[in-house]
PDB file of C-alpha atoms in Angstrom:
ATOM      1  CA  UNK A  28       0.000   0.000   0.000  1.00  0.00           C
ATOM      2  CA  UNK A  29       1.527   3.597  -1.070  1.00  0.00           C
ATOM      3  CA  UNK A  30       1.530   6.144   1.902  1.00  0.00           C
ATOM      4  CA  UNK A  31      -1.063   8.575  -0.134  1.00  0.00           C
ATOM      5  CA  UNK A  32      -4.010   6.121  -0.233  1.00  0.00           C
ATOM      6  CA  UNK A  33      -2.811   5.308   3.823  1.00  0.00           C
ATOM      7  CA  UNK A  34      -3.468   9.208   3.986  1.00  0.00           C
ATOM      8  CA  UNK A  35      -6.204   9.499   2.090  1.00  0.00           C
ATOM      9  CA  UNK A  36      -8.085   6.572   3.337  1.00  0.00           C
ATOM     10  CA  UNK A  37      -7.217   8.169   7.064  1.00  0.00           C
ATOM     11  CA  UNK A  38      -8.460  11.410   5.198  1.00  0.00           C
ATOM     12  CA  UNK A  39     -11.329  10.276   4.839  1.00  0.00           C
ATOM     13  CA  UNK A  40     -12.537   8.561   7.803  1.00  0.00           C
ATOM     14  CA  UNK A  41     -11.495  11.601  10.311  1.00  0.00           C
ATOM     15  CA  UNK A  42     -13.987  13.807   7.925  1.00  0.00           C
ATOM     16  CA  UNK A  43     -16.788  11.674   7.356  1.00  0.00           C
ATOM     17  CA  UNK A  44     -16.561  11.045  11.017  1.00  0.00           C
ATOM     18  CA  UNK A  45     -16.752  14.905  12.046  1.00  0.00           C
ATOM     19  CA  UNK A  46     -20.374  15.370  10.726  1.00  0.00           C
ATOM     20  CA  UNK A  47     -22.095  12.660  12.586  1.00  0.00           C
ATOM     21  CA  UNK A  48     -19.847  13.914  15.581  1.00  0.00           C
ATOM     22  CA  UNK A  49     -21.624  17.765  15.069  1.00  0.00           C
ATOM     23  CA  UNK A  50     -24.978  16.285  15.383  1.00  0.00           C
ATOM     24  CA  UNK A  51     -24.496  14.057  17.813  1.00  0.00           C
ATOM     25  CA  UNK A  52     -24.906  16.721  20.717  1.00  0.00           C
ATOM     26  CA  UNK A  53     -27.826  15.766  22.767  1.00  0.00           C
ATOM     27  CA  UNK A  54     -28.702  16.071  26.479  1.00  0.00           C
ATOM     28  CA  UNK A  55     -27.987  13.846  29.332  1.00  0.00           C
ATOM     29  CA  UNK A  56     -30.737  13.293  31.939  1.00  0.00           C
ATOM     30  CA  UNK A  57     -29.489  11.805  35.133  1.00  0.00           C
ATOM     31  CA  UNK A  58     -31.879  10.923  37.760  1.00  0.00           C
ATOM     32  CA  UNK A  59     -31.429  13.250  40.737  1.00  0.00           C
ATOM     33  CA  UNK A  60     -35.024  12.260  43.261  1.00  0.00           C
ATOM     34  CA  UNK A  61     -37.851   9.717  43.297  1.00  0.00           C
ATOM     35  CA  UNK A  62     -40.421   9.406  46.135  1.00  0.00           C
ATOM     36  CA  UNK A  63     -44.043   8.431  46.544  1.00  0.00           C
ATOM     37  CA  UNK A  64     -45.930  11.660  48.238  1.00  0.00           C
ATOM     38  CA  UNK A  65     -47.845   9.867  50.949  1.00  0.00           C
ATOM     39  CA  UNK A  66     -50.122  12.366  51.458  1.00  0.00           C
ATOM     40  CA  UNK A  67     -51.537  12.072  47.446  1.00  0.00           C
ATOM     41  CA  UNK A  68     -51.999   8.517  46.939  1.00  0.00           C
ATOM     42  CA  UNK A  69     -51.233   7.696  43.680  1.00  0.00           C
ATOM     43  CA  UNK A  70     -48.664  10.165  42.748  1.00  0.00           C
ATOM     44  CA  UNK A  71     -44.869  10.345  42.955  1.00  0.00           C
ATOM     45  CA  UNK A  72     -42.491  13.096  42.995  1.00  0.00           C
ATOM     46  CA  UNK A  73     -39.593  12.487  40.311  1.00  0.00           C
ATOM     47  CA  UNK A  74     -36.895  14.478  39.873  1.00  0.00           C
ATOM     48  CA  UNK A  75     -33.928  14.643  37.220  1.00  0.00           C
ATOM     49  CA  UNK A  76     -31.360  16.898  35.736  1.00  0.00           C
ATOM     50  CA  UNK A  77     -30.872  17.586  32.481  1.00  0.00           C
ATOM     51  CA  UNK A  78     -27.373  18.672  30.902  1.00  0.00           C
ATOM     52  CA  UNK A  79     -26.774  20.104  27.431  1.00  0.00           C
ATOM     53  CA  UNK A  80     -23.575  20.851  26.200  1.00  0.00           C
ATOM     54  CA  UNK A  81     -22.704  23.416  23.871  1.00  0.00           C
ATOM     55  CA  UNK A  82     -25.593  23.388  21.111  1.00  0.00           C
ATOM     56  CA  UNK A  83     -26.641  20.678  22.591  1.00  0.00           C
ATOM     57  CA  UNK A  84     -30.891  19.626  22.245  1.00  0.00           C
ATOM     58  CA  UNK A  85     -33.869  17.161  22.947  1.00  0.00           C
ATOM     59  CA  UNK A  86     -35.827  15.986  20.045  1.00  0.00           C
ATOM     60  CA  UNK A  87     -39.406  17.039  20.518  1.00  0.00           C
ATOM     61  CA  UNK A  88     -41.187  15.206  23.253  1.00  0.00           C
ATOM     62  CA  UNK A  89     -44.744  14.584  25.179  1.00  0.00           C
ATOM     63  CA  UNK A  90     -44.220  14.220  28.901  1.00  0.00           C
ATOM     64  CA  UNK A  91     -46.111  11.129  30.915  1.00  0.00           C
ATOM     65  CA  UNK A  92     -50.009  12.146  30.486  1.00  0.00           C
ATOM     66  CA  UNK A  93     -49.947  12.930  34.159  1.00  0.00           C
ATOM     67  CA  UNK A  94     -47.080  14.496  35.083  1.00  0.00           C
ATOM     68  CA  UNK A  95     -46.872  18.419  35.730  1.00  0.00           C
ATOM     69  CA  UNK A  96     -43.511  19.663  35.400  1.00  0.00           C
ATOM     70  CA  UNK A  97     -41.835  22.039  36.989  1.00  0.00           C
ATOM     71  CA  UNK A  98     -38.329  23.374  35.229  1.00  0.00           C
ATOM     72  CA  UNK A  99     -35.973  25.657  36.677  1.00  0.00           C
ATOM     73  CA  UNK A 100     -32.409  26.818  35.051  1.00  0.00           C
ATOM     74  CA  UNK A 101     -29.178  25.478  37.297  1.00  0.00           C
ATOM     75  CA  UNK A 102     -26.698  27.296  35.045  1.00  0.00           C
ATOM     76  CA  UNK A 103     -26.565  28.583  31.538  1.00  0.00           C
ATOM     77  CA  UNK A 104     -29.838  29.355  29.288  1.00  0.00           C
ATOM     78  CA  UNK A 105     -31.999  27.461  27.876  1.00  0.00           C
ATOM     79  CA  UNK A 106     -34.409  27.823  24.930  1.00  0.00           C
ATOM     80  CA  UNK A 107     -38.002  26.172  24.986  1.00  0.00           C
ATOM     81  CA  UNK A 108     -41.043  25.585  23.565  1.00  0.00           C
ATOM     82  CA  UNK A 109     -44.263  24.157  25.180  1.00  0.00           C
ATOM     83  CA  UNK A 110     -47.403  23.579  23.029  1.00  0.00           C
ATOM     84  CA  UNK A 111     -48.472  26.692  21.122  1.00  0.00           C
ATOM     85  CA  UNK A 112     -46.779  28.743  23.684  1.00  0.00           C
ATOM     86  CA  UNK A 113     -43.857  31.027  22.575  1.00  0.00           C
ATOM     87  CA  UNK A 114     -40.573  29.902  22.349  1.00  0.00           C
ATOM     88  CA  UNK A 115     -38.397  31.659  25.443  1.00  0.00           C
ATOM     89  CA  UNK A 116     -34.637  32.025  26.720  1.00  0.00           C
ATOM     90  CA  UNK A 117     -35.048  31.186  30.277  1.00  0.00           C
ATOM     91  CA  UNK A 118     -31.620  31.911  32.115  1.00  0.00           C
ATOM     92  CA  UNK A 119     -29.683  30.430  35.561  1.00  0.00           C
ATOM     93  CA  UNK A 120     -32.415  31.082  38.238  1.00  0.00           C
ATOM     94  CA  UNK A 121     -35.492  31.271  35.927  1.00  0.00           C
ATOM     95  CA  UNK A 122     -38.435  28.435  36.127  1.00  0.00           C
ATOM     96  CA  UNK A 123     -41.268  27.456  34.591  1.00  0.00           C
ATOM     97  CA  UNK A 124     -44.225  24.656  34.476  1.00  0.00           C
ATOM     98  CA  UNK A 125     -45.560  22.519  31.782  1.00  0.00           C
ATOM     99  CA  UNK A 126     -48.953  21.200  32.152  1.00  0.00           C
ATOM    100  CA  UNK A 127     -49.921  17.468  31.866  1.00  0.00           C
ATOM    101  CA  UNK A 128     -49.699  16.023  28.258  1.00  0.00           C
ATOM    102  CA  UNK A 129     -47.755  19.010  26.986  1.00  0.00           C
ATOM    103  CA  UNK A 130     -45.679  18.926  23.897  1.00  0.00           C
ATOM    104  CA  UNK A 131     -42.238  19.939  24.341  1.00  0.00           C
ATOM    105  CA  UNK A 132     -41.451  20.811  20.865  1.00  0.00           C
ATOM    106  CA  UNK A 133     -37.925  23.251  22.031  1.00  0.00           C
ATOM    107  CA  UNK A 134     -35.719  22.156  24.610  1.00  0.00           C
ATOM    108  CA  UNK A 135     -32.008  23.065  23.973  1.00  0.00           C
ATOM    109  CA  UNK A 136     -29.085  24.631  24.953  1.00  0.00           C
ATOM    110  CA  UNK A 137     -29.330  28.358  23.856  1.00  0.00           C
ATOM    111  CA  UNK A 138     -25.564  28.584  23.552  1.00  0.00           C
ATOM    112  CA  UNK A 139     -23.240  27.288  20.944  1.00  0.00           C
ATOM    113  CA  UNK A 140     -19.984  27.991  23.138  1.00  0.00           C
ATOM    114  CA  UNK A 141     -21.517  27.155  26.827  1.00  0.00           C
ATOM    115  CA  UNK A 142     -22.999  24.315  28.639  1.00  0.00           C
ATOM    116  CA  UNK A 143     -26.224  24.370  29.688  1.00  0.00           C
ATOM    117  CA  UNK A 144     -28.332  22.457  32.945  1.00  0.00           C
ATOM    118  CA  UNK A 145     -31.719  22.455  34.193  1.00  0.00           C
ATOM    119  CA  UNK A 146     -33.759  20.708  37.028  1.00  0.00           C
ATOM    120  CA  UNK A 147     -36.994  19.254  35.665  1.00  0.00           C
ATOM    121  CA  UNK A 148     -39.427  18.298  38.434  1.00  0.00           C
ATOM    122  CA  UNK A 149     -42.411  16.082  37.724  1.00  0.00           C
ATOM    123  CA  UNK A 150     -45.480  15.372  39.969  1.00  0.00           C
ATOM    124  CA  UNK A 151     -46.926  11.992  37.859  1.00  0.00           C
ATOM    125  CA  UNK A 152     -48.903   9.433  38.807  1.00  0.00           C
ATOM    126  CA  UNK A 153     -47.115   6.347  40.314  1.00  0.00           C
ATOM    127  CA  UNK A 154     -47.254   4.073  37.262  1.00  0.00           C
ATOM    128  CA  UNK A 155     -46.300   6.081  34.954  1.00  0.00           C
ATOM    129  CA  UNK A 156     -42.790   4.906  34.474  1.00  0.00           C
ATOM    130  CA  UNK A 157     -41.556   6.615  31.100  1.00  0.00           C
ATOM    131  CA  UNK A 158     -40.829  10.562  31.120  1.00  0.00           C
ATOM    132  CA  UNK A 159     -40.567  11.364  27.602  1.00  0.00           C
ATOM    133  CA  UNK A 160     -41.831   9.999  24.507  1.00  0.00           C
ATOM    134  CA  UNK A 161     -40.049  11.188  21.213  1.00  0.00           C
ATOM    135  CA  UNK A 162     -42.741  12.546  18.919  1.00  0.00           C
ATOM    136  CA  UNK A 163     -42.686  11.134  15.852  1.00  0.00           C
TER     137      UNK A 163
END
């Protein structure tokens, strides 16, 4: 084998691989609280934290039928979406609630450059086991 097609062949792989690698940013959700609220049979108290990296995004989602959500910004800013509502920057410190069965159709890092995390509460009914559903 001659060392150009070596170098091309290596060429080749590093750039086809960079694509998939730009569009590959997602979030990570890593359960943070889970507890039955005794005094609401029936319902549980789930929490989790979400963390987007630079330009990082959900893909538009429905939320457990039950579950009310309430969001609030750890650090960084991040862009949403709920129903027909408008889409809004909310920044560190800033909250706000989904109702049940919403449509998250926006949920992403604002920032290209910066790494984004939010706390997403939900209130859901105890057998409700799955969070988000991917709308198709």
């Amino acid at each position: 084998m001659s060392t150009r097609f070596v170098t091309g062949a290596l060429f080749a792989a590093i750039t086809s691989a960079l694509p998939a690698a730009a569009h590959d940013l997602t979030e990570t959700v890593t359960p943070h609280f889970e507890k039955a609220i005794t005094n609401i049979p029936g319902k549980t108290l789930k929490v989790v934290i979400v963390d987007y990296s630079p330009g990082g995004a959900s893909v538009p989602h429905t939320h457990a039928d039950s579950s009310f959500i309430f969001a609030h910004v750890l650090s960084g800013e991040v862009e949403s979406k709920v129903n027909d509502g408008p889409t809004q920057i909310y920044r560190t410190g800033e909250s706000w609630y989904e109702p049940p069965a919403s449509k998250h159709l926006v949920s992403r890092n604002a920032s290209k450059t910066k790494s984004a995390r939010l706390l997403a509460v939900f209130v859901l009914d105890t057998d409700e086991k799955t969070l988000t559903t991917p709308i198709e």
